Tab-separated table of C-alpha atoms in Angstrom:
chain	number	residue	atom	x	y	z
A	1	MET	CA	6.868	-12.431	-83.147
A	2	PRO	CA	9.712	-13.026	-80.645
A	3	ARG	CA	9.958	-9.240	-80.199
A	4	LEU	CA	6.241	-9.024	-79.465
A	5	SER	CA	6.497	-11.876	-76.909
A	6	ALA	CA	9.483	-10.228	-75.234
A	7	ALA	CA	7.701	-6.850	-75.078
A	8	LEU	CA	4.549	-8.432	-73.668
A	9	ALA	CA	6.560	-10.323	-71.030
A	10	ALA	CA	8.348	-7.117	-70.038
A	11	VAL	CA	5.040	-5.258	-69.646
A	12	LEU	CA	3.507	-8.091	-67.598
A	13	LEU	CA	6.530	-8.192	-65.296
A	14	ALA	CA	6.537	-4.423	-64.877
A	15	CYS	CA	2.823	-4.165	-63.951
A	16	PRO	CA	3.029	-5.971	-60.572
A	17	ILE	CA	6.132	-3.976	-59.634
A	18	ALA	CA	4.456	-0.681	-60.545
A	19	PHE	CA	1.303	-1.711	-58.689
A	20	ALA	CA	3.290	-2.688	-55.579
A	21	GLN	CA	5.227	0.576	-55.639
A	22	GLY	CA	2.002	2.553	-56.030
A	23	ALA	CA	0.312	0.667	-53.179
A	24	ALA	CA	3.235	0.858	-50.743
A	25	PRO	CA	2.798	4.496	-49.634
A	26	ALA	CA	-0.869	3.926	-48.787
A	27	ALA	CA	0.012	0.910	-46.642
A	28	VAL	CA	2.892	2.642	-44.852
A	29	SER	CA	1.338	6.019	-44.118
A	30	PRO	CA	-0.881	5.900	-41.017
A	31	GLY	CA	-4.411	7.203	-41.221
A	32	PRO	CA	-6.080	9.470	-38.669
A	33	ALA	CA	-7.149	6.502	-36.524
A	34	ALA	CA	-3.569	5.208	-36.237
A	35	THR	CA	-2.325	8.666	-35.278
A	36	THR	CA	-4.921	8.878	-32.500
A	37	VAL	CA	-3.914	5.495	-31.100
A	38	THR	CA	-0.216	6.440	-31.132
A	39	SER	CA	-0.751	9.719	-29.295
A	40	ALA	CA	-3.071	8.114	-26.731
A	41	ALA	CA	-0.527	5.360	-26.030
A	42	ALA	CA	1.656	7.761	-24.044
A	43	SER	CA	-0.987	10.233	-22.995
A	44	THR	CA	-0.788	12.170	-19.759
A	45	ASP	CA	-4.582	12.521	-19.570
A	46	SER	CA	-6.410	9.419	-20.668
A	47	ALA	CA	-8.587	6.564	-19.486
A	48	GLU	CA	-5.389	4.519	-19.056
A	49	VAL	CA	-3.860	7.129	-16.740
A	50	ARG	CA	-7.027	7.143	-14.626
A	51	GLU	CA	-7.141	3.332	-14.565
A	52	PHE	CA	-3.525	2.996	-13.446
A	53	GLN	CA	-3.852	5.847	-10.959
A	54	ALA	CA	-6.535	3.753	-9.235
A	55	ILE	CA	-4.143	0.777	-9.187
A	56	GLU	CA	-1.298	2.905	-7.797
A	57	ASP	CA	-3.663	4.307	-5.143
A	58	LYS	CA	-4.586	0.741	-4.151
A	59	TRP	CA	-0.858	-0.089	-3.938
A	60	SER	CA	-0.082	2.966	-1.778
A	61	HIS	CA	-3.044	2.296	0.499
A	62	ALA	CA	-2.000	-1.348	0.945
A	63	GLU	CA	1.541	-0.328	1.924
A	64	ASN	CA	0.285	2.387	4.273
A	65	GLN	CA	-2.112	-0.068	5.958
A	66	HIS	CA	0.350	-3.025	5.971
A	67	ASP	CA	-2.234	-4.974	3.964
A	68	GLN	CA	-0.885	-8.198	2.437
A	69	PHE	CA	-4.082	-8.936	0.507
A	70	GLY	CA	-4.044	-5.463	-1.051
A	71	LEU	CA	-0.409	-5.855	-2.117
A	72	ASP	CA	-1.157	-9.266	-3.631
A	73	GLN	CA	-3.814	-7.562	-5.774
A	74	VAL	CA	-1.237	-5.342	-7.525
A	75	MET	CA	2.125	-7.129	-7.228
A	76	SER	CA	2.843	-10.107	-9.445
A	77	PRO	CA	4.486	-13.135	-7.800
A	78	LEU	CA	7.253	-12.495	-10.373
A	79	LEU	CA	7.834	-8.915	-9.166
A	80	VAL	CA	11.375	-7.534	-9.124
A	81	ASN	CA	11.529	-4.260	-7.178
A	82	VAL	CA	14.494	-1.873	-7.337
A	83	ALA	CA	14.376	0.650	-4.499
A	84	ALA	CA	15.779	4.169	-4.709
A	85	ASP	CA	18.836	3.034	-2.733
A	86	GLY	CA	19.506	0.176	-5.194
A	87	ASP	CA	18.128	-2.587	-2.961
A	88	ILE	CA	16.524	-5.337	-5.098
A	89	THR	CA	13.637	-7.323	-3.623
A	90	THR	CA	11.036	-9.855	-4.732
A	91	HIS	CA	7.284	-9.949	-4.227
A	92	ASN	CA	7.571	-11.951	-1.007
A	93	GLN	CA	10.244	-9.660	0.431
A	94	GLN	CA	8.129	-6.595	-0.375
A	95	VAL	CA	5.104	-8.103	1.380
A	96	VAL	CA	7.154	-9.037	4.457
A	97	GLN	CA	8.636	-5.523	4.624
A	98	ALA	CA	5.174	-3.961	4.402
A	99	ILE	CA	3.432	-6.106	6.996
A	100	THR	CA	6.297	-5.957	9.521
A	101	ASN	CA	6.887	-2.210	9.121
A	102	GLN	CA	6.578	-0.615	12.578
A	103	ASP	CA	7.107	2.972	11.352
A	104	LYS	CA	4.019	4.909	12.510
A	105	MET	CA	4.910	7.848	10.238
A	106	TYR	CA	5.264	5.711	7.090
A	107	PHE	CA	3.233	7.147	4.221
A	108	LEU	CA	3.451	6.486	0.470
A	109	ALA	CA	1.651	8.436	-2.263
A	110	GLN	CA	2.129	7.798	-6.000
A	111	LYS	CA	0.954	9.948	-8.920
A	112	VAL	CA	0.769	8.561	-12.448
A	113	ILE	CA	2.167	10.884	-15.121
A	114	THR	CA	2.133	8.701	-18.254
A	115	VAL	CA	1.009	5.263	-19.331
A	116	ARG	CA	2.326	3.515	-22.433
A	117	MET	CA	0.249	0.567	-23.590
A	118	LEU	CA	2.172	-2.213	-25.358
A	119	GLY	CA	-0.445	-4.898	-25.837
A	120	ASP	CA	-0.715	-6.886	-22.597
A	121	VAL	CA	2.078	-4.800	-21.042
A	122	ALA	CA	1.786	-1.278	-19.648
A	123	VAL	CA	4.693	0.967	-18.661
A	124	VAL	CA	3.647	3.483	-16.018
A	125	ASN	CA	5.806	6.488	-15.104
A	126	GLY	CA	5.073	8.846	-12.271
A	127	THR	CA	6.202	10.603	-9.128
A	128	TYR	CA	6.087	9.477	-5.526
A	129	LEU	CA	6.323	10.895	-2.035
A	130	LEU	CA	7.534	8.639	0.766
A	131	ARG	CA	7.547	9.764	4.393
A	132	HIS	CA	9.403	7.531	6.846
A	133	HIS	CA	11.840	7.455	9.755
A	134	VAL	CA	15.604	7.396	9.265
A	135	ASN	CA	17.659	7.264	12.487
A	136	ASP	CA	14.797	8.577	14.646
A	137	LYS	CA	14.186	11.439	12.246
A	138	VAL	CA	11.198	11.817	9.889
A	139	VAL	CA	12.266	12.351	6.290
A	140	THR	CA	10.266	12.876	3.125
A	141	ASP	CA	11.627	11.446	-0.104
A	142	ASN	CA	10.440	12.715	-3.473
A	143	GLY	CA	11.204	10.727	-6.585
A	144	VAL	CA	10.095	9.169	-9.826
A	145	PHE	CA	9.005	5.611	-10.494
A	146	THR	CA	8.611	3.229	-13.394
A	147	HIS	CA	6.219	0.329	-12.956
A	148	VAL	CA	5.793	-2.344	-15.624
A	149	PHE	CA	2.429	-4.101	-15.483
A	150	GLN	CA	1.292	-7.252	-17.252
A	151	ARG	CA	-2.366	-7.980	-17.970
A	152	GLN	CA	-3.433	-11.192	-16.236
A	153	ARG	CA	-6.784	-12.874	-15.625
A	154	SER	CA	-7.185	-11.093	-12.306
A	155	GLY	CA	-6.245	-7.697	-13.796
A	156	TRP	CA	-3.037	-5.697	-14.110
A	157	MET	CA	-0.134	-6.987	-11.999
A	158	CYS	CA	3.215	-5.221	-11.544
A	159	VAL	CA	6.150	-7.375	-12.671
A	160	ASN	CA	8.909	-4.761	-12.404
A	161	ALA	CA	9.203	-1.633	-10.268
A	162	GLN	CA	11.945	0.947	-9.913
A	163	ARG	CA	12.132	4.127	-7.867
A	164	THR	CA	14.654	6.931	-8.225
A	165	LEU	CA	15.128	9.585	-5.564
A	166	VAL	CA	14.981	13.063	-7.086
A	167	SER	CA	15.016	15.452	-4.154
A	168	GLU	CA	14.813	15.478	-0.398
A	169	ASN	CA	12.751	17.609	1.920
A	170	SER	CA	14.502	20.356	3.853
A	171	ASP	CA	14.327	18.357	7.080
A	172	THR	CA	16.903	15.910	5.681
A	173	ARG	CA	19.414	18.548	4.628
A	174	LYS	CA	22.000	19.237	7.289
A	175	GLY	CA	22.986	22.892	7.322
A	176	LYS	CA	21.995	23.441	3.706
A	177	LYS	CA	19.630	26.152	2.646
A	178	ALA	CA	16.445	24.679	1.154
A	179	SER	CA	14.870	26.411	-1.810
A	180	ALA	CA	11.593	26.107	-3.651
A	181	VAL	CA	13.405	24.041	-6.273
A	182	ASN	CA	14.076	21.335	-3.696
A	183	HIS	CA	10.365	20.887	-3.040
A	184	SER	CA	9.212	20.641	-6.649
A	185	MET	CA	9.396	17.739	-9.024
A	186	ARG	CA	10.832	18.188	-12.479
A	187	LEU	CA	9.721	15.448	-14.783
A	188	SER	CA	10.138	16.045	-18.478
A	189	LEU	CA	9.106	12.966	-20.417
A	190	PHE	CA	8.256	14.560	-23.735
A	191	GLY	CA	10.103	17.857	-23.848
A	192	LYS	CA	13.472	19.382	-23.212
A	193	ALA	CA	14.551	19.054	-19.598
A	194	LYS	CA	14.903	22.256	-17.596
A	195	LYS	CA	18.330	23.104	-16.281
A	196	GLY	CA	18.738	22.894	-12.554
A	197	PRO	CA	20.215	20.850	-9.747
A	198	TYR	CA	17.954	17.865	-10.500
């Protein structure tokens, strides 16, 4: 009888372990719906990209028009902005710079490349073109940006922004021969980067 009790106890203990091991692969492996969500999270052509392109267009337009209200619609009061030259500014400093900007040639355009959705946070990567005066000379900067947005009651607000200069237009190069490479953007977020000067 003790042998029968011991054998029965061993079988009863082994059943939950075997069941858990059998159930684990089904719980871990993602189904087709999970795969779709994962691939759409960093899509380059999605509803999210279109939504954030509209926000970036509103941002660019507000800067180009020196519009404080427009900037307040996209920039969080908690914004930390890192410019391409390393200058770090807050929301208020960004607004003051925009509304006091006297540069008649100033023009900003931003193009969204990818959007990664992380719940109430979105990480937006893209390219930008910025035309402005430097020492009485018009220059055009081309670069990449990362904007981190947080969902708030009023919509998506940018809490962190960073720009990185990638190339300069030929009018800023002194005595250097400009090539087609200098005018194109190379942004490889998902593949192997191409070799080149940038």
